[in-house]
Amino acid sequence: MATTTEEPLKHHPKRSRRAATASLVALLAYLAAAYVAAPEFWWIHDGRLRGEDMRTTTTDGIPGDPINVGLVGVRNDVLQAFAAAGWRPADAITLKTSIEIGLSVVLHEPDPDAPVSTLVYDGRRQDLAFEKPVGDSADQRHHVRLWQTDPIAPGAQGPLWLAAASFDRGVGVSHDTGQITHHIGPDLDAERDFVVSNLSEDGWVRSTYEIEGAGATKTGRNGGGDPYFTDGKVLVGVLGKPAE
């Protein structure tokens, strides 16, 4: 009886090259759509303001997190207050730190100095940024970005630092642009209160008061399209070295 033998599977270099090319084209198309086209289309189509007064913007000009925290004090007091409360300065965004935060999220490994995205206020990027991880990775964390401004009154003990505080609840893609980003928790007032109360625990906050912020809203959306609500107030903490 005749027997047949199966031919070994053959490798097709042209087919592999076509698949690799198609994958590269798809990746480039995603990057162009998410990081170039979508931000421009977003603000034209949406019609919302690009963020003024007490509202930050992304580097693409999309309205970001509102200002909700203020601190009065010299730079060294700000650094020491956050350090005493267990916050870490965020690393600058580089290829190395971007890979590290990605591995932290995927592998559930710590990255307490993970970078935060850049926001713009008063025409410039944040002067300082701090974070306080929750859990074993950079997937969830408290974080705050700060901008130094002028003293708010004669005799003030240092300049006023205006800040945008929010809680990162997980990593995903932007609802507006498709970019990879952290999604924030909706209750910005709770995060505002957490930051100031956390700094108060070690005696760094001498007093607090409120000023008007971006205004109350129940339907806010940040630069990643995440919904939030707030009473629109800025909680200001006056810093000073704890008593010995």
JSON list of N, CA, C and O in Angstrom, two decimals, residues 21 28 31-32 50 53 63 87-88 92 96 101 180 184 216 228 241:
[
{"chain": "A", "resi": 21, "resn": "THR", "atom": "N", "xyz": [5.46, 44.59, 8.42]},
{"chain": "A", "resi": 21, "resn": "THR", "atom": "CA", "xyz": [5.19, 45.91, 7.87]},
{"chain": "A", "resi": 21, "resn": "THR", "atom": "C", "xyz": [3.80, 46.40, 8.26]},
{"chain": "A", "resi": 21, "resn": "THR", "atom": "O", "xyz": [3.61, 47.55, 8.64]},
{"chain": "A", "resi": 28, "resn": "LEU", "atom": "N", "xyz": [2.19, 52.99, 13.85]},
{"chain": "A", "resi": 28, "resn": "LEU", "atom": "CA", "xyz": [2.43, 54.38, 13.50]},
{"chain": "A", "resi": 28, "resn": "LEU", "atom": "C", "xyz": [1.11, 55.13, 13.33]},
{"chain": "A", "resi": 28, "resn": "LEU", "atom": "O", "xyz": [0.98, 56.29, 13.71]},
{"chain": "A", "resi": 31, "resn": "LEU", "atom": "N", "xyz": [-0.20, 55.92, 16.85]},
{"chain": "A", "resi": 31, "resn": "LEU", "atom": "CA", "xyz": [0.55, 57.00, 17.47]},
{"chain": "A", "resi": 31, "resn": "LEU", "atom": "C", "xyz": [0.17, 58.35, 16.86]},
{"chain": "A", "resi": 31, "resn": "LEU", "atom": "O", "xyz": [0.01, 59.35, 17.57]},
{"chain": "A", "resi": 32, "resn": "ALA", "atom": "N", "xyz": [0.02, 58.38, 15.53]},
{"chain": "A", "resi": 32, "resn": "ALA", "atom": "CA", "xyz": [-0.34, 59.63, 14.87]},
{"chain": "A", "resi": 32, "resn": "ALA", "atom": "C", "xyz": [-1.74, 60.07, 15.27]},
{"chain": "A", "resi": 32, "resn": "ALA", "atom": "O", "xyz": [-2.00, 61.26, 15.52]},
{"chain": "A", "resi": 50, "resn": "ARG", "atom": "N", "xyz": [-9.82, 76.33, 26.62]},
{"chain": "A", "resi": 50, "resn": "ARG", "atom": "CA", "xyz": [-8.55, 75.64, 26.74]},
{"chain": "A", "resi": 50, "resn": "ARG", "atom": "C", "xyz": [-7.97, 75.74, 28.14]},
{"chain": "A", "resi": 50, "resn": "ARG", "atom": "O", "xyz": [-6.81, 75.42, 28.35]},
{"chain": "A", "resi": 53, "resn": "ASP", "atom": "N", "xyz": [-7.44, 80.79, 34.09]},
{"chain": "A", "resi": 53, "resn": "ASP", "atom": "CA", "xyz": [-7.63, 81.11, 35.49]},
{"chain": "A", "resi": 53, "resn": "ASP", "atom": "C", "xyz": [-7.11, 79.99, 36.40]},
{"chain": "A", "resi": 53, "resn": "ASP", "atom": "O", "xyz": [-5.91, 79.81, 36.52]},
{"chain": "A", "resi": 63, "resn": "PRO", "atom": "N", "xyz": [-7.97, 71.24, 28.45]},
{"chain": "A", "resi": 63, "resn": "PRO", "atom": "CA", "xyz": [-8.16, 71.50, 29.88]},
{"chain": "A", "resi": 63, "resn": "PRO", "atom": "C", "xyz": [-7.85, 70.27, 30.73]},
{"chain": "A", "resi": 63, "resn": "PRO", "atom": "O", "xyz": [-8.32, 69.17, 30.43]},
{"chain": "A", "resi": 87, "resn": "TRP", "atom": "N", "xyz": [5.73, 61.41, 50.99]},
{"chain": "A", "resi": 87, "resn": "TRP", "atom": "CA", "xyz": [5.59, 61.61, 49.55]},
{"chain": "A", "resi": 87, "resn": "TRP", "atom": "C", "xyz": [6.97, 61.62, 48.90]},
{"chain": "A", "resi": 87, "resn": "TRP", "atom": "O", "xyz": [7.96, 62.00, 49.52]},
{"chain": "A", "resi": 88, "resn": "ARG", "atom": "N", "xyz": [7.03, 61.22, 47.64]},
{"chain": "A", "resi": 88, "resn": "ARG", "atom": "CA", "xyz": [8.30, 61.18, 46.90]},
{"chain": "A", "resi": 88, "resn": "ARG", "atom": "C", "xyz": [8.22, 62.11, 45.69]},
{"chain": "A", "resi": 88, "resn": "ARG", "atom": "O", "xyz": [7.18, 62.18, 45.02]},
{"chain": "A", "resi": 92, "resn": "ALA", "atom": "N", "xyz": [11.54, 62.78, 36.30]},
{"chain": "A", "resi": 92, "resn": "ALA", "atom": "CA", "xyz": [11.26, 63.38, 35.00]},
{"chain": "A", "resi": 92, "resn": "ALA", "atom": "C", "xyz": [10.86, 62.29, 34.01]},
{"chain": "A", "resi": 92, "resn": "ALA", "atom": "O", "xyz": [11.22, 61.11, 34.18]},
{"chain": "A", "resi": 96, "resn": "LYS", "atom": "N", "xyz": [13.75, 55.81, 30.00]},
{"chain": "A", "resi": 96, "resn": "LYS", "atom": "CA", "xyz": [14.04, 54.89, 31.09]},
{"chain": "A", "resi": 96, "resn": "LYS", "atom": "C", "xyz": [12.90, 54.89, 32.12]},
{"chain": "A", "resi": 96, "resn": "LYS", "atom": "O", "xyz": [12.41, 53.83, 32.52]},
{"chain": "A", "resi": 101, "resn": "ILE", "atom": "N", "xyz": [7.91, 52.68, 34.77]},
{"chain": "A", "resi": 101, "resn": "ILE", "atom": "CA", "xyz": [6.54, 52.76, 35.26]},
{"chain": "A", "resi": 101, "resn": "ILE", "atom": "C", "xyz": [5.66, 51.73, 34.56]},
{"chain": "A", "resi": 101, "resn": "ILE", "atom": "O", "xyz": [4.75, 51.14, 35.16]},
{"chain": "A", "resi": 180, "resn": "ILE", "atom": "N", "xyz": [-2.13, 56.48, 26.14]},
{"chain": "A", "resi": 180, "resn": "ILE", "atom": "CA", "xyz": [-2.00, 55.72, 27.37]},
{"chain": "A", "resi": 180, "resn": "ILE", "atom": "C", "xyz": [-1.82, 56.70, 28.53]},
{"chain": "A", "resi": 180, "resn": "ILE", "atom": "O", "xyz": [-1.00, 57.60, 28.47]},
{"chain": "A", "resi": 184, "resn": "ILE", "atom": "N", "xyz": [-8.10, 59.17, 36.66]},
{"chain": "A", "resi": 184, "resn": "ILE", "atom": "CA", "xyz": [-8.18, 59.73, 38.01]},
{"chain": "A", "resi": 184, "resn": "ILE", "atom": "C", "xyz": [-9.52, 59.41, 38.66]},
{"chain": "A", "resi": 184, "resn": "ILE", "atom": "O", "xyz": [-10.52, 59.15, 37.97]},
{"chain": "A", "resi": 216, "resn": "ALA", "atom": "N", "xyz": [-17.50, 75.43, 41.02]},
{"chain": "A", "resi": 216, "resn": "ALA", "atom": "CA", "xyz": [-18.11, 74.13, 41.30]},
{"chain": "A", "resi": 216, "resn": "ALA", "atom": "C", "xyz": [-18.63, 73.49, 40.02]},
{"chain": "A", "resi": 216, "resn": "ALA", "atom": "O", "xyz": [-19.11, 74.16, 39.11]},
{"chain": "A", "resi": 228, "resn": "TYR", "atom": "N", "xyz": [-15.06, 64.26, 36.74]},
{"chain": "A", "resi": 228, "resn": "TYR", "atom": "CA", "xyz": [-14.78, 64.61, 38.14]},
{"chain": "A", "resi": 228, "resn": "TYR", "atom": "C", "xyz": [-15.83, 65.60, 38.61]},
{"chain": "A", "resi": 228, "resn": "TYR", "atom": "O", "xyz": [-16.54, 66.23, 37.82]},
{"chain": "A", "resi": 241, "resn": "LYS", "atom": "N", "xyz": [7.83, 75.13, 60.03]},
{"chain": "A", "resi": 241, "resn": "LYS", "atom": "CA", "xyz": [8.52, 74.00, 60.66]},
{"chain": "A", "resi": 241, "resn": "LYS", "atom": "C", "xyz": [7.80, 73.58, 61.94]},
{"chain": "A", "resi": 241, "resn": "LYS", "atom": "O", "xyz": [7.39, 74.43, 62.73]}
]
